[in-house]
Short mmCIF file of C-alpha atoms in Angstrom, two decimals:
data_model
loop_
_atom_site.label_atom_id
_atom_site.label_comp_id
_atom_site.label_asym_id
_atom_site.label_seq_id
_atom_site.Cartn_x
_atom_site.Cartn_y
_atom_site.Cartn_z
CA MET X 913 2.80 6.45 18.20
CA ASP X 914 4.80 8.99 16.21
CA GLU X 915 3.80 10.18 12.74
CA ILE X 916 5.10 8.27 9.75
CA ILE X 917 3.28 10.61 7.33
CA ILE X 918 2.91 14.39 7.68
CA LEU X 919 1.46 16.55 4.91
CA GLU X 920 1.64 20.33 5.25
CA ASP X 921 -0.33 22.62 2.89
CA LEU X 922 0.10 20.04 0.13
CA VAL X 923 -1.02 21.16 -3.34
CA LYS X 924 -0.97 19.26 -6.62
CA ILE X 925 -1.68 21.09 -9.87
CA TYR X 926 -1.74 19.33 -13.22
CA ASP X 927 -0.63 21.69 -15.97
CA THR X 928 -1.94 20.50 -19.32
CA GLY X 929 -0.93 23.65 -21.15
CA ALA X 930 -4.00 25.76 -21.70
CA ILE X 931 -5.76 24.32 -18.63
CA LYS X 932 -4.53 23.83 -15.08
CA VAL X 933 -6.33 21.26 -12.95
CA LEU X 934 -6.19 21.37 -9.15
CA GLY X 935 -5.74 17.77 -8.02
CA LEU X 936 -5.18 18.42 -4.30
CA ASN X 937 -5.93 21.67 -2.49
CA ARG X 938 -3.87 22.47 0.63
CA ILE X 939 -4.02 19.10 2.37
CA ASN X 940 -2.92 19.01 6.00
CA LEU X 941 -2.81 15.49 7.34
CA SER X 942 -0.81 13.18 9.58
CA ILE X 943 -0.86 9.40 9.91
CA LYS X 944 0.68 7.76 12.93
CA ARG X 945 2.96 4.75 12.75
CA GLY X 946 0.90 1.58 12.99
CA GLU X 947 -2.42 3.10 11.85
CA PHE X 948 -4.83 1.30 9.50
CA VAL X 949 -6.38 3.95 7.23
CA ALA X 950 -8.80 4.00 4.30
CA ILE X 951 -8.84 6.77 1.70
CA MET X 952 -12.21 7.11 -0.02
CA GLY X 953 -13.79 9.31 -2.68
CA HIS X 954 -15.44 9.22 -6.08
CA SER X 955 -13.51 9.36 -9.34
CA GLY X 956 -11.71 12.72 -9.55
CA SER X 957 -11.80 13.25 -5.79
CA GLY X 958 -8.01 13.30 -5.44
CA LYS X 959 -7.57 9.97 -3.68
CA SER X 960 -5.38 8.43 -6.40
CA THR X 961 -3.35 11.63 -6.69
CA LEU X 962 -2.75 11.51 -2.96
CA LEU X 963 -1.70 7.85 -3.05
CA ASN X 964 0.77 8.57 -5.87
CA ILE X 965 2.36 11.31 -3.77
CA LEU X 966 2.38 9.18 -0.60
CA GLY X 967 4.05 6.43 -2.62
CA CYS X 968 6.70 8.80 -4.03
CA LEU X 969 5.46 8.08 -7.55
CA ASP X 970 4.65 11.77 -7.99
CA ARG X 971 5.65 15.02 -6.31
CA PRO X 972 3.47 17.82 -4.97
CA THR X 973 3.43 21.21 -6.69
CA LEU X 974 3.55 23.03 -3.36
CA GLY X 975 3.84 22.10 0.29
CA HIS X 976 5.69 19.44 2.25
CA TYR X 977 5.49 15.66 2.56
CA TYR X 978 7.43 14.20 5.47
CA LEU X 979 7.84 10.43 5.23
CA ASP X 980 9.36 8.84 8.31
CA GLY X 981 10.67 12.27 9.33
CA VAL X 982 12.24 13.20 5.98
CA ASP X 983 10.79 15.80 3.58
CA VAL X 984 10.61 13.98 0.25
CA ALA X 985 8.72 16.70 -1.66
CA ASP X 986 11.80 18.04 -3.46
CA MET X 987 13.77 14.82 -3.89
CA THR X 988 15.13 13.81 -7.29
CA GLN X 989 13.64 10.80 -9.10
CA ASP X 990 16.65 8.67 -8.12
CA GLU X 991 16.25 9.64 -4.47
CA LEU X 992 12.52 8.90 -4.60
CA SER X 993 13.25 5.49 -6.14
CA ARG X 994 15.51 4.60 -3.22
CA VAL X 995 12.89 5.76 -0.73
CA ARG X 996 10.21 3.64 -2.45
CA ASN X 997 12.33 0.51 -2.34
CA LYS X 998 13.29 0.93 1.31
CA LYS X 999 10.26 2.56 2.93
CA ILE X 1000 7.15 1.59 0.94
CA GLY X 1001 5.42 -1.64 -0.02
CA PHE X 1002 2.88 -1.35 -2.85
CA VAL X 1003 -0.16 -3.52 -3.54
CA PHE X 1004 -2.02 -2.75 -6.78
CA GLN X 1005 -5.48 -3.61 -8.06
CA SER X 1006 -3.99 -5.34 -11.12
CA PHE X 1007 -1.39 -7.28 -9.04
CA ASN X 1008 1.54 -6.18 -11.32
CA LEU X 1009 3.19 -9.59 -11.18
CA ILE X 1010 5.66 -10.78 -13.83
CA SER X 1011 3.77 -13.48 -15.72
CA ARG X 1012 6.69 -15.69 -16.82
CA MET X 1013 8.30 -15.75 -13.41
CA THR X 1014 7.40 -18.04 -10.50
CA VAL X 1015 5.70 -16.46 -7.52
CA LEU X 1016 8.88 -17.06 -5.53
CA LYS X 1017 10.89 -15.05 -8.07
CA ASN X 1018 8.23 -12.32 -8.10
CA VAL X 1019 8.57 -11.87 -4.35
CA GLU X 1020 12.36 -11.77 -4.69
CA VAL X 1021 12.32 -8.78 -7.09
CA PRO X 1022 12.36 -5.94 -4.51
CA MET X 1023 15.17 -7.70 -2.64
CA ILE X 1024 17.27 -7.77 -5.82
CA TYR X 1025 17.09 -3.96 -5.95
CA ALA X 1026 17.97 -3.91 -2.25
CA LYS X 1027 21.07 -6.00 -3.12
CA LEU X 1028 20.20 -8.93 -0.86
CA GLY X 1029 22.11 -12.10 -1.71
CA PRO X 1030 20.39 -14.91 -3.70
CA ALA X 1031 20.20 -17.44 -0.84
CA LYS X 1032 18.76 -14.93 1.61
CA ARG X 1033 16.31 -13.69 -1.03
CA ARG X 1034 14.99 -17.17 -1.70
CA GLN X 1035 14.67 -17.99 2.00
CA LYS X 1036 12.84 -14.79 2.83
CA ALA X 1037 10.53 -15.01 -0.20
CA ALA X 1038 9.58 -18.57 0.73
CA GLU X 1039 8.89 -17.50 4.34
CA LEU X 1040 6.68 -14.62 3.21
CA LEU X 1041 4.71 -16.84 0.84
CA GLU X 1042 4.23 -19.33 3.65
CA GLN X 1043 2.91 -16.54 5.85
CA VAL X 1044 0.27 -15.53 3.28
CA GLY X 1045 -0.83 -19.15 2.85
CA LEU X 1046 0.97 -19.95 -0.40
CA GLY X 1047 3.86 -22.04 0.85
CA ALA X 1048 2.82 -24.92 -1.42
CA ARG X 1049 2.60 -22.72 -4.54
CA ILE X 1050 6.04 -21.10 -4.62
CA ASN X 1051 7.00 -22.65 -7.96
CA HIS X 1052 3.75 -21.77 -9.70
CA GLU X 1053 3.47 -18.90 -12.16
CA PRO X 1054 0.87 -16.16 -11.59
CA ASN X 1055 -1.46 -17.41 -14.34
CA GLU X 1056 -1.79 -20.70 -12.43
CA LEU X 1057 -3.28 -18.90 -9.42
CA SER X 1058 -6.67 -17.38 -8.64
CA GLY X 1059 -7.08 -13.62 -8.33
CA GLY X 1060 -7.06 -13.81 -4.55
CA GLN X 1061 -3.91 -15.92 -4.57
CA ARG X 1062 -2.18 -13.48 -6.93
CA GLN X 1063 -3.04 -10.62 -4.57
CA ARG X 1064 -1.52 -12.64 -1.72
CA VAL X 1065 1.68 -12.90 -3.77
CA ALA X 1066 1.56 -9.13 -4.26
CA ILE X 1067 1.24 -8.63 -0.51
CA ALA X 1068 4.19 -10.94 0.15
CA ARG X 1069 6.22 -8.96 -2.42
CA ALA X 1070 5.22 -5.67 -0.74
CA LEU X 1071 6.63 -6.99 2.55
CA ALA X 1072 9.93 -8.16 1.04
CA ASN X 1073 12.10 -5.29 2.32
CA ASP X 1074 10.25 -4.84 5.63
CA PRO X 1075 8.87 -1.40 4.72
CA PRO X 1076 7.31 0.66 7.50
CA LEU X 1077 4.48 1.72 5.16
CA ILE X 1078 2.12 -0.44 3.06
CA LEU X 1079 0.06 1.34 0.37
CA ALA X 1080 -2.75 -0.53 -1.38
CA ASP X 1081 -4.58 0.92 -4.40
CA GLU X 1082 -8.05 -0.67 -4.76
CA PRO X 1083 -6.57 -4.05 -3.71
CA THR X 1084 -9.94 -5.85 -3.88
CA GLY X 1085 -11.14 -4.23 -7.11
CA ASN X 1086 -10.57 -7.35 -9.24
CA LEU X 1087 -11.59 -9.91 -6.60
CA ASP X 1088 -14.80 -11.69 -5.71
CA SER X 1089 -16.41 -11.10 -2.31
CA GLN X 1090 -14.76 -14.04 -0.53
CA ALA X 1091 -11.28 -13.23 -1.82
CA SER X 1092 -11.84 -9.58 -0.85
CA VAL X 1093 -12.59 -10.61 2.74
CA GLU X 1094 -9.44 -12.75 2.85
CA ILE X 1095 -7.24 -9.94 1.51
CA MET X 1096 -8.64 -7.34 3.91
CA GLU X 1097 -8.15 -9.73 6.80
CA LEU X 1098 -4.49 -10.04 5.79
CA PHE X 1099 -4.15 -6.25 5.83
CA ALA X 1100 -5.86 -6.15 9.23
CA LYS X 1101 -3.38 -8.73 10.51
CA LEU X 1102 -0.47 -6.66 9.18
CA HIS X 1103 -1.88 -3.71 11.11
CA GLN X 1104 -2.16 -5.83 14.25
CA ASN X 1105 1.50 -6.77 13.81
CA GLY X 1106 2.52 -3.10 13.75
CA SER X 1107 2.58 -2.13 10.07
CA THR X 1108 1.14 1.17 8.83
CA VAL X 1109 -1.43 0.27 6.18
CA VAL X 1110 -3.17 2.78 3.89
CA VAL X 1111 -5.86 1.44 1.53
CA VAL X 1112 -7.52 3.40 -1.28
CA THR X 1113 -11.03 2.11 -1.96
CA HIS X 1114 -14.43 3.26 -3.16
CA GLU X 1115 -16.23 0.44 -1.33
CA ASP X 1116 -17.73 1.15 2.10
CA ASN X 1117 -17.54 -2.49 3.21
CA ILE X 1118 -13.79 -2.55 2.48
CA ALA X 1119 -13.16 0.72 4.33
CA GLU X 1120 -14.96 -0.67 7.36
CA TYR X 1121 -12.02 -3.00 8.05
CA THR X 1122 -9.84 0.02 8.79
CA HIS X 1123 -9.68 2.11 11.96
CA ARG X 1124 -9.72 5.55 10.31
CA ILE X 1125 -11.52 6.69 7.16
CA LEU X 1126 -10.49 9.76 5.14
CA THR X 1127 -12.93 10.98 2.49
CA PHE X 1128 -11.86 13.28 -0.35
CA LYS X 1129 -13.99 15.39 -2.67
CA ASP X 1130 -12.76 17.70 -5.43
CA GLY X 1131 -9.19 17.60 -4.12
CA VAL X 1132 -10.15 18.50 -0.56
CA LEU X 1133 -10.11 16.35 2.57
CA GLU X 1134 -13.83 16.45 3.30
CA SER X 1135 -13.94 14.22 6.40
CA ASP X 1136 -11.60 12.38 8.73
CA ARG X 1137 -13.31 9.98 11.11
CA ILE X 1138 -12.34 7.22 13.49
CA ASN X 1139 -14.06 3.90 12.82
CA GLU X 1140 -15.15 2.82 16.28
CA SER X 1141 -16.25 -0.67 15.18
CA PRO X 1142 -13.93 -2.12 12.50
CA THR X 1143 -15.04 -5.34 10.82
CA PRO X 1144 -13.76 -8.20 13.02
CA VAL X 1145 -11.02 -10.47 11.69
CA SER X 1146 -10.85 -14.27 11.95
CA ASP X 1147 -8.32 -15.72 14.38
CA ASN X 1148 -6.84 -18.10 11.78
CA VAL X 1149 -5.57 -15.44 9.38
CA GLY X 1150 -1.92 -15.86 8.32
CA LEU X 1151 1.04 -13.54 9.03
CA GLY X 1152 1.04 -14.52 12.66
CA SER X 1153 4.81 -14.21 12.85
CA ARG X 1154 6.55 -11.68 10.61
CA LYS X 1155 10.21 -12.51 9.98
CA SER X 1156 12.84 -9.98 8.99
#
């Protein structure tokens, strides 16, 4: 496996005027293509700052961030926007779905920005929703679904443009325990199918689904360990056949 993410001496400083806050302090890190990784840490540890940089939502103050072989640290906002749409699928704690739009239309949104034609968008969105177990709910609006179902829609949307990297920010934070298991099993299945999946969480039981756990404290990578015994995944989880 080659590296999809390489960070070299990465620093993030927040300048609030009179006070400068060190968000990340000289992070050196690589993540191989196809890895399933958890990023952990208490509030203020730097994990959210790191995810924002990995997702090209923010830029480092110093250092380099190579995404899929390209240094994105000094890209313009327009360039970063194109990278996000093509290379990264996001899953957020709050789902970030458009409430007055059907789940099918929600999944189509990234493909609109990618300039995919309407017929192909609809077909692919329906296929993705089928793969996450929502094939019968494509014409429902988000408020007609449970929290776990809405997160499944968000996962389908994240996969819309076949990104090589999936980033999930506290994806189980608003879910009950059963829905959390189902969502983490979907991420595990994505990993089994070859996707690179990075999950930010503060919950040990969620991190245990992953194969590598990074722990941050005060902007520093405190530990980096391989999880020798990831939580096993049921055989009947969806996403058995990803379609481009």
